Short mmCIF file of C-alpha atoms and ligand atoms in Angstrom, two decimals:
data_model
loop_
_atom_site.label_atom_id
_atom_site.label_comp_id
_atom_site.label_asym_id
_atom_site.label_seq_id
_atom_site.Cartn_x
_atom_site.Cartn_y
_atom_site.Cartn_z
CA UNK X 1 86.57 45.68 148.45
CA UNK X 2 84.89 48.11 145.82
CA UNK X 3 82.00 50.70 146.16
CA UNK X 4 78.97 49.20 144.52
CA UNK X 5 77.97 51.65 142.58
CA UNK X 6 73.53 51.47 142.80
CA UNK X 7 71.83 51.96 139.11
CA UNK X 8 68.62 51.26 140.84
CA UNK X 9 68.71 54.22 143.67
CA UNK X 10 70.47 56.30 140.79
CA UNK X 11 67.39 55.60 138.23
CA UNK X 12 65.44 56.49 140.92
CA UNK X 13 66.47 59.66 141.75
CA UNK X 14 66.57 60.12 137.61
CA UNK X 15 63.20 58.91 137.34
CA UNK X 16 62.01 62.00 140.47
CA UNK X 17 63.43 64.75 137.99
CA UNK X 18 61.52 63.54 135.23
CA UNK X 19 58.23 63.17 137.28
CA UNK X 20 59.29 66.96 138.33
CA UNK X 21 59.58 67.99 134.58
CA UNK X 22 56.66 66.17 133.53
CA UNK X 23 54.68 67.98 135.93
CA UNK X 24 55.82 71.00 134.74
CA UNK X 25 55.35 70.53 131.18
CA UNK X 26 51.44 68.75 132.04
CA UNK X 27 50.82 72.41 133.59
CA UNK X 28 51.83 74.10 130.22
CA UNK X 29 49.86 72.29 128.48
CA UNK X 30 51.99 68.96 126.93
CA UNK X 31 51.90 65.47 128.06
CA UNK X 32 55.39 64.04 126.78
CA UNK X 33 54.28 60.74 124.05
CA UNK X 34 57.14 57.95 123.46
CA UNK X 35 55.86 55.44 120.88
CA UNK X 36 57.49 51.80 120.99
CA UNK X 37 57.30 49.61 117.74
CA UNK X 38 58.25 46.05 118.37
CA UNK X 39 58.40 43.82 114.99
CA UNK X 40 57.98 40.72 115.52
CA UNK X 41 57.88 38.10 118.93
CA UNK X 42 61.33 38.04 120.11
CA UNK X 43 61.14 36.86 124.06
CA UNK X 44 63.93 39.87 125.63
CA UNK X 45 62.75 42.56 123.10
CA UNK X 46 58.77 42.15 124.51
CA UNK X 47 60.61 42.22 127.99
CA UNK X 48 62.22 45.41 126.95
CA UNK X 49 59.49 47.28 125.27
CA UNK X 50 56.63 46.29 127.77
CA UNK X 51 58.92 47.28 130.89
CA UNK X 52 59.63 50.80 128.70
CA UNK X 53 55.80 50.76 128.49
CA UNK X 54 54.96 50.27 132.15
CA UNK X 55 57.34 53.14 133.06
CA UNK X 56 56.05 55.71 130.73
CA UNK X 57 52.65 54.68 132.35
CA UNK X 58 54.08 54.81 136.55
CA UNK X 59 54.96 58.71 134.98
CA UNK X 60 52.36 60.27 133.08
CA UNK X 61 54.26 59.54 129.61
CA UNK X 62 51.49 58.91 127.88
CA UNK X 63 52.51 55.94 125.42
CA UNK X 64 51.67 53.79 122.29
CA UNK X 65 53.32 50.19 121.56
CA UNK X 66 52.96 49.53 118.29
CA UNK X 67 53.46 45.36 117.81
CA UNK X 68 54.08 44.51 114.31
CA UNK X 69 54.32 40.95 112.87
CA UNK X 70 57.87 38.80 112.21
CA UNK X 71 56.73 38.56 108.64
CA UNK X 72 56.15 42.55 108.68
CA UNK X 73 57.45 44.12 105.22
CA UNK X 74 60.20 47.03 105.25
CA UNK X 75 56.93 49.46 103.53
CA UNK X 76 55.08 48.72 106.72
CA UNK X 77 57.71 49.41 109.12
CA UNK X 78 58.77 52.90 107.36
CA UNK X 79 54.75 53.61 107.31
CA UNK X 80 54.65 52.84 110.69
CA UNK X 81 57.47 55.46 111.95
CA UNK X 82 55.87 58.06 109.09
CA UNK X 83 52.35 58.19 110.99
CA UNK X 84 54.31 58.30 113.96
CA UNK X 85 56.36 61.06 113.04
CA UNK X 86 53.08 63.23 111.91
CA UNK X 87 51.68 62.65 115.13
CA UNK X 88 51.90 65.75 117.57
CA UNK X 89 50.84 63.43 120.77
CA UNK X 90 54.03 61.50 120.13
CA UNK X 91 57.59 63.42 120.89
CA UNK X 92 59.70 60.06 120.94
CA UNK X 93 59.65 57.54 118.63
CA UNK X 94 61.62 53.98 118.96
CA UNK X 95 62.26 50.99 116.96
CA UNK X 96 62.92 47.64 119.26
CA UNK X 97 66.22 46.41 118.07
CA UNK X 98 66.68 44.06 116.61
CA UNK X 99 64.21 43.58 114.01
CA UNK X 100 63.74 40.31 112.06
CA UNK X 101 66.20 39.50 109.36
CA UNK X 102 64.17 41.69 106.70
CA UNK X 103 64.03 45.10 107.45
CA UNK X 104 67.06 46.93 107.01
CA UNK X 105 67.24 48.70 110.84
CA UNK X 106 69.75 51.38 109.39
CA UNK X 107 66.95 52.78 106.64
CA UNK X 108 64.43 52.81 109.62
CA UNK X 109 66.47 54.76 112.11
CA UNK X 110 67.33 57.52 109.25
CA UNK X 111 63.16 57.52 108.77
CA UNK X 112 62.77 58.05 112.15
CA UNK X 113 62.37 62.18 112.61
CA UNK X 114 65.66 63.24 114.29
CA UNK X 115 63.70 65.20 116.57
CA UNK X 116 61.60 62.25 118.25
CA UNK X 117 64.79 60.10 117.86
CA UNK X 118 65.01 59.49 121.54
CA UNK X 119 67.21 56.41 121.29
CA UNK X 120 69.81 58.75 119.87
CA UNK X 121 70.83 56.57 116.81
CA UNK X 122 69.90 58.86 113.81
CA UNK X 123 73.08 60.50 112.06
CA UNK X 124 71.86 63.60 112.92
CA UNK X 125 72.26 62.78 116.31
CA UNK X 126 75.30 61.14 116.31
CA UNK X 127 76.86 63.99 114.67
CA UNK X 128 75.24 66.32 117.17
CA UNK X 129 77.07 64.14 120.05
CA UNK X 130 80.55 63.93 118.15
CA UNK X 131 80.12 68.01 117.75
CA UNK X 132 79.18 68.24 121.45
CA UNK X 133 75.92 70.13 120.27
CA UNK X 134 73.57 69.21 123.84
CA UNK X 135 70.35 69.71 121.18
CA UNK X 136 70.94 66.02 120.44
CA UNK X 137 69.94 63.06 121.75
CA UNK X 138 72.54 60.94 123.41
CA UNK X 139 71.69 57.13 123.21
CA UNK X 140 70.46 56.12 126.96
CA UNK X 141 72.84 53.87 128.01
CA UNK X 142 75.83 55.40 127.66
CA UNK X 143 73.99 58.30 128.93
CA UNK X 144 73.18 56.23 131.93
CA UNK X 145 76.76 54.92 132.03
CA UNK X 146 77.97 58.56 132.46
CA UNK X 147 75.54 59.75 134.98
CA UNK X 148 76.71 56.55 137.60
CA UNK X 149 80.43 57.57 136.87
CA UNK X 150 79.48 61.21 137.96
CA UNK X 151 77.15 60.17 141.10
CA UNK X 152 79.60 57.62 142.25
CA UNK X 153 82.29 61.14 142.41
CA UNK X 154 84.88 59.35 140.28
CA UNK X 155 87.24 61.41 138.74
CA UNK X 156 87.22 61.71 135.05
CA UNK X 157 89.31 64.64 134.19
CA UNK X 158 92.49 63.36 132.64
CA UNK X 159 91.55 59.62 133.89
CA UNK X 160 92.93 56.80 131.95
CA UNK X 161 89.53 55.10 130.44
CA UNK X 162 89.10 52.21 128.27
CA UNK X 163 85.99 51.37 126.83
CA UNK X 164 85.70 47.35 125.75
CA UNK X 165 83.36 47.52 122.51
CA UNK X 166 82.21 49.60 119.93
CA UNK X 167 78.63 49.32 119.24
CA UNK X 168 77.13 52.23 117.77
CA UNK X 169 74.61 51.64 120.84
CA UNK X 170 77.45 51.74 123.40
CA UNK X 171 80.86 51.98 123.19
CA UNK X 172 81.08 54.62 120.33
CA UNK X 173 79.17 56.69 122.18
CA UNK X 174 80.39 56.05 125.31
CA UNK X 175 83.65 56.93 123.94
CA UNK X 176 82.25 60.06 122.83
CA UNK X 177 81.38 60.88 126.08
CA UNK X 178 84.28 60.23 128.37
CA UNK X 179 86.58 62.22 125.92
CA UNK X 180 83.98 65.55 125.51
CA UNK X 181 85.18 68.64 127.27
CA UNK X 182 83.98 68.89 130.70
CA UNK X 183 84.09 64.88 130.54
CA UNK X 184 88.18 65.15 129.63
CA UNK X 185 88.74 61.49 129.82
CA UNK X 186 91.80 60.19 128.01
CA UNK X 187 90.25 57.17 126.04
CA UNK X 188 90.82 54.29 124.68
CA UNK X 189 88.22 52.10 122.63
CA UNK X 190 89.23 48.09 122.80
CA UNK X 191 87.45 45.53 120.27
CA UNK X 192 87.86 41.86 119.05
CA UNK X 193 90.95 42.82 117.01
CA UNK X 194 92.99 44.42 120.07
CA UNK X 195 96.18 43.00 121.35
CA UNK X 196 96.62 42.12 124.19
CA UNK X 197 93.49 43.42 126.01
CA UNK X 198 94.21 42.86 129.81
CA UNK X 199 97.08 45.02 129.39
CA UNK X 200 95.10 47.66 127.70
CA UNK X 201 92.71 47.63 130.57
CA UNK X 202 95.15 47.09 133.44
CA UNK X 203 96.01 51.29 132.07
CA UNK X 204 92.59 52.00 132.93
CA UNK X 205 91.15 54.30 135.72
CA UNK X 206 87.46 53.57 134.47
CA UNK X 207 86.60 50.50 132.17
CA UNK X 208 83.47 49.78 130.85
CA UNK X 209 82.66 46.82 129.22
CA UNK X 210 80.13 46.17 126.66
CA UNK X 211 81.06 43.03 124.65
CA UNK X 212 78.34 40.54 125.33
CA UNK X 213 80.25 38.29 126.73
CA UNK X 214 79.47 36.72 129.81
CA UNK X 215 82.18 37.31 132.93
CA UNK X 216 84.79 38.62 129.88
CA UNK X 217 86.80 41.10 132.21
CA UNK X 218 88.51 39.18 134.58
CA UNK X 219 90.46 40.07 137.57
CA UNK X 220 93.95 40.16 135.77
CA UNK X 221 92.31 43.08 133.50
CA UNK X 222 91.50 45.65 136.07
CA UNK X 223 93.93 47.84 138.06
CA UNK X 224 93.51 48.16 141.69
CA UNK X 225 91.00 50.93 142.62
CA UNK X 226 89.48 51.15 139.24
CA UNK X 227 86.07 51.85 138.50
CA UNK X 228 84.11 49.65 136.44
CA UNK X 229 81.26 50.23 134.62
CA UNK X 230 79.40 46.89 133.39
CA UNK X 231 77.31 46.84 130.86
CA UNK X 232 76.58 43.72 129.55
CA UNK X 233 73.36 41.84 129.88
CA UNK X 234 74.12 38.11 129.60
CA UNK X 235 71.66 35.31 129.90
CA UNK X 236 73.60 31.64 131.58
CA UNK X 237 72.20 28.68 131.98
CA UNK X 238 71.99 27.96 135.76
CA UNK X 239 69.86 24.77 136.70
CA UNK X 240 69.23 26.17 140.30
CA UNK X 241 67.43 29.71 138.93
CA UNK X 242 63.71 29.47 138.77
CA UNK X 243 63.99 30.26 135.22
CA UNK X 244 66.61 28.17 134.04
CA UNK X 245 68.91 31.07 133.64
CA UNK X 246 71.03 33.43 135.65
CA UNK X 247 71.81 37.19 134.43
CA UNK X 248 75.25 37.98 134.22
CA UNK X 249 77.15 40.76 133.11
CA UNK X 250 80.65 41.33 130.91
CA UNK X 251 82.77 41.59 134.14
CA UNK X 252 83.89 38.50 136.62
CA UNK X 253 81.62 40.21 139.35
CA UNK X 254 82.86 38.52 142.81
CA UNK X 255 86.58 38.59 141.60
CA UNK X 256 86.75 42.03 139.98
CA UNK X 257 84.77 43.18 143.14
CA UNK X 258 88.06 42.56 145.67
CA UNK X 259 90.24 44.45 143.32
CA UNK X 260 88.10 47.29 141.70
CA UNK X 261 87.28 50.54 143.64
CA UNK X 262 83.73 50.94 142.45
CA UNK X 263 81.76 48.35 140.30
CA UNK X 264 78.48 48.40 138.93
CA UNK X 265 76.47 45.27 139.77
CA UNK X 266 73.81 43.46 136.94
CA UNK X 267 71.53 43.30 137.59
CA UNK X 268 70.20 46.64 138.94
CA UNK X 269 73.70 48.37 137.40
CA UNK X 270 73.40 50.34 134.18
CA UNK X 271 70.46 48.37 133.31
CA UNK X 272 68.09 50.72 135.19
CA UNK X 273 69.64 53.73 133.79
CA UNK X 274 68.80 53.04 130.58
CA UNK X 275 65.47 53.33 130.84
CA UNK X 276 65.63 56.42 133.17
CA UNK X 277 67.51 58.06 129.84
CA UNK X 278 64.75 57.24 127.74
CA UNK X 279 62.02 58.61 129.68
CA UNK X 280 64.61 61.84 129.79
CA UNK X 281 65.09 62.22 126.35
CA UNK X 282 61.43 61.94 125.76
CA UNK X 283 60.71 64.77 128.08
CA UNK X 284 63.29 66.69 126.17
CA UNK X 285 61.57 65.56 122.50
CA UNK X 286 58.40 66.91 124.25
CA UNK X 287 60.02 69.74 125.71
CA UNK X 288 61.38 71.25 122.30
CA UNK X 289 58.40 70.53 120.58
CA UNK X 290 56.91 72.80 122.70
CA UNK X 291 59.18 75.24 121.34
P1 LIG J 301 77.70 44.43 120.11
O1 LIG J 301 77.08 45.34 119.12
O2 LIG J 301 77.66 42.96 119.89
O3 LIG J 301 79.22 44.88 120.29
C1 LIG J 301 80.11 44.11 121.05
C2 LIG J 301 81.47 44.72 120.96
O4 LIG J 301 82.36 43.90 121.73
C3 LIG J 301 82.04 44.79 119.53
O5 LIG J 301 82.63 46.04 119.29
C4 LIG J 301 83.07 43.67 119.51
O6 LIG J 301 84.21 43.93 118.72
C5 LIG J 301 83.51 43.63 120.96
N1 LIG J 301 84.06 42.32 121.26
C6 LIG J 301 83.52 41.12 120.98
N2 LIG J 301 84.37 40.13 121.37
C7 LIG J 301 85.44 40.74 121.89
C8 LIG J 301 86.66 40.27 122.42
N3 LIG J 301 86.93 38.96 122.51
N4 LIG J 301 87.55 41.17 122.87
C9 LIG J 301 87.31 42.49 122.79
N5 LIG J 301 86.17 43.01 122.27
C10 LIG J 301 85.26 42.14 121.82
O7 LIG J 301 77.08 44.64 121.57
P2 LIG J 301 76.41 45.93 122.26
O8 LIG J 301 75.09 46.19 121.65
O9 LIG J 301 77.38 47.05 122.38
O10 LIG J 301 76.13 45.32 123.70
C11 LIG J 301 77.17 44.87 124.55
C12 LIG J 301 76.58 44.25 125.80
O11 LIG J 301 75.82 45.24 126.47
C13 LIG J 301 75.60 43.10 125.57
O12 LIG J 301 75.71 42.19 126.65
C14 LIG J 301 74.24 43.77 125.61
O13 LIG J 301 73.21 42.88 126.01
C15 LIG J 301 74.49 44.80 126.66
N6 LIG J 301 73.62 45.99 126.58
C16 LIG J 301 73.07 46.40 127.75
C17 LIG J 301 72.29 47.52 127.77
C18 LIG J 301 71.73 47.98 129.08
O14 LIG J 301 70.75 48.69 129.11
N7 LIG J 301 72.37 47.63 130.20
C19 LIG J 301 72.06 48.25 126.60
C20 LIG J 301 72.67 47.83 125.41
C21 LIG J 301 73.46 46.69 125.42
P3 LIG J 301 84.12 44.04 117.10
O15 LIG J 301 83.54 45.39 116.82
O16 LIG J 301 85.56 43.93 116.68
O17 LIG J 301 83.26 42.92 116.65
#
């Protein structure tokens, strides 16, 4: 039977440092600033960006949703993250993904000032992580991802890991990250066009999954003992939930659970991390403003 491995207690203990560095910057003299622009009504996105809200408020972040309409032009979206970049009371800056169908999300990342890019997704900052330069921003959930591997005392010096996806959000950077030195995973990236993907992952020491698809990693993919690192976020129909719908994750849960060594549950798995990572990275936007 596996270790679960807790995001929750782990965000937690996250979430005390940043109260700690908060405090420390409010006595200098800054009060980190995320700002959140949501465009348009999309039911999970107001989830996300009003529970990001709520915990820069629990903090001391102070914080600014900006709620732009579905039929919101590309000129008003780049004006938007221009004020917002001028602004000295806002170190992190962050663009709800996705947007509706007409704003190009790529042009308004590269807007976004690399400096208050706190979800990590500017080229700057992806080149920063591929260089191993820490004056980057690494994109929270993978940062997340990493920091429950490392709590949970697996192993990831010369470990076998195979990462299932490769999002720019998630598994490119989470590749990034296992195979960086000090990390010194040996890694593997899997995607829709691999062969014979069970066999891949049966290799691994550490999966994680981020495909989207619900209960994808079954029990036949994992190797005994493995750790595995779920991220998916999967909404199923479920007639007996309050809400119509269960969350699920990317892994078979209750069978990779008798096999794996340590699994992350969802929810309260990486989910919780992620957010912990973006109230980090806006402490360090505020934090390097302050020269
Ligand atoms: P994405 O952009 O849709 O990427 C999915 C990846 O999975 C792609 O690389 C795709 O391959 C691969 N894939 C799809 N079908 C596959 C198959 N049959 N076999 C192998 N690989 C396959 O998704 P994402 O943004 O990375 O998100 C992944 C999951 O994580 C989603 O459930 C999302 O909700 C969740 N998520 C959770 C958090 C969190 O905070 N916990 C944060 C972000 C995302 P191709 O590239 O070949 O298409």
């Amino acid at each position: 039977m596996a270790t679960i491995i807790d995001g929750k207690q782990t965000a937690e203990v996250v979430l005390a440092e940043c109260a700690e560095e908060i405090q420390a910057l409010k006595e200098s003299g800054v009060t980190p600033g995320l700002a959140v622009v949501l465009v348009g009504e999309d039911p999970a996105s107001q989830v996300y960006v009003n529970s990001k809200v709520r915990k820069c408020t629990e903090l001391g972040i102070h914080s600014e949703k900006i709620v732009l309409s579905k039929e919101a032009t590309q000129e008003e979206v780049l004006e938007t993250v221009l004020r917002l970049n001028a602004d000295p009371a806002i170190h992190g800056i962050l663009v709800q993904s996705p947007p509706p169908p007409q704003i190009d999300e790529d042009a308004i990342v590269r807007a976004i000032d690399p400096a208050k890019d706190v979800d990590g997704f500017h080229p700057e900052n992806v080149a920063k992580l591929a260089l191993e330069d820490g004056t980057g921003f690494v994109p929270c959930t993978p940062a997340g991802c990493m920091r429950l591997i490392r709590e949970a005392g697996v192993e990831t010096s010369g470990a076998e890991a195979v990462v299932v996806g490769r999002s720019m959000i998630v598994g490119k950077p989470m590749a990034l990250l296992l195979m960086a030195r000090g990390s010194d995973a040996t890694v593997t990236v899997a995607h829709s066009r691999t062969k014979d993907l069970a066999a891949v992952c049966r290799r691994a020491d550490i999966i994680v999954a981020a495909v989207g698809i619900p209960e994808f990693i079954r029990e036949d993919f994992v190797k005994p003992g493995a750790t595995i690192i779920d991220v998916g976020i999967n909404r199923v129909e479920d007639e007996k939930a309050k809400r119509g719908y269960r969350l699920c994750g990317d892994v078979a849960y209750e069978e990779v659970l008798e096999k794996a060594g340590a699994i992350t549950p969802v929810p309260g798995g990486v989910g919780p991390m992620t957010i912990a990572f973006l109230m980090k990275n806006t402490i360090k936007a505020a934090r390097a403003s302050a020269g």
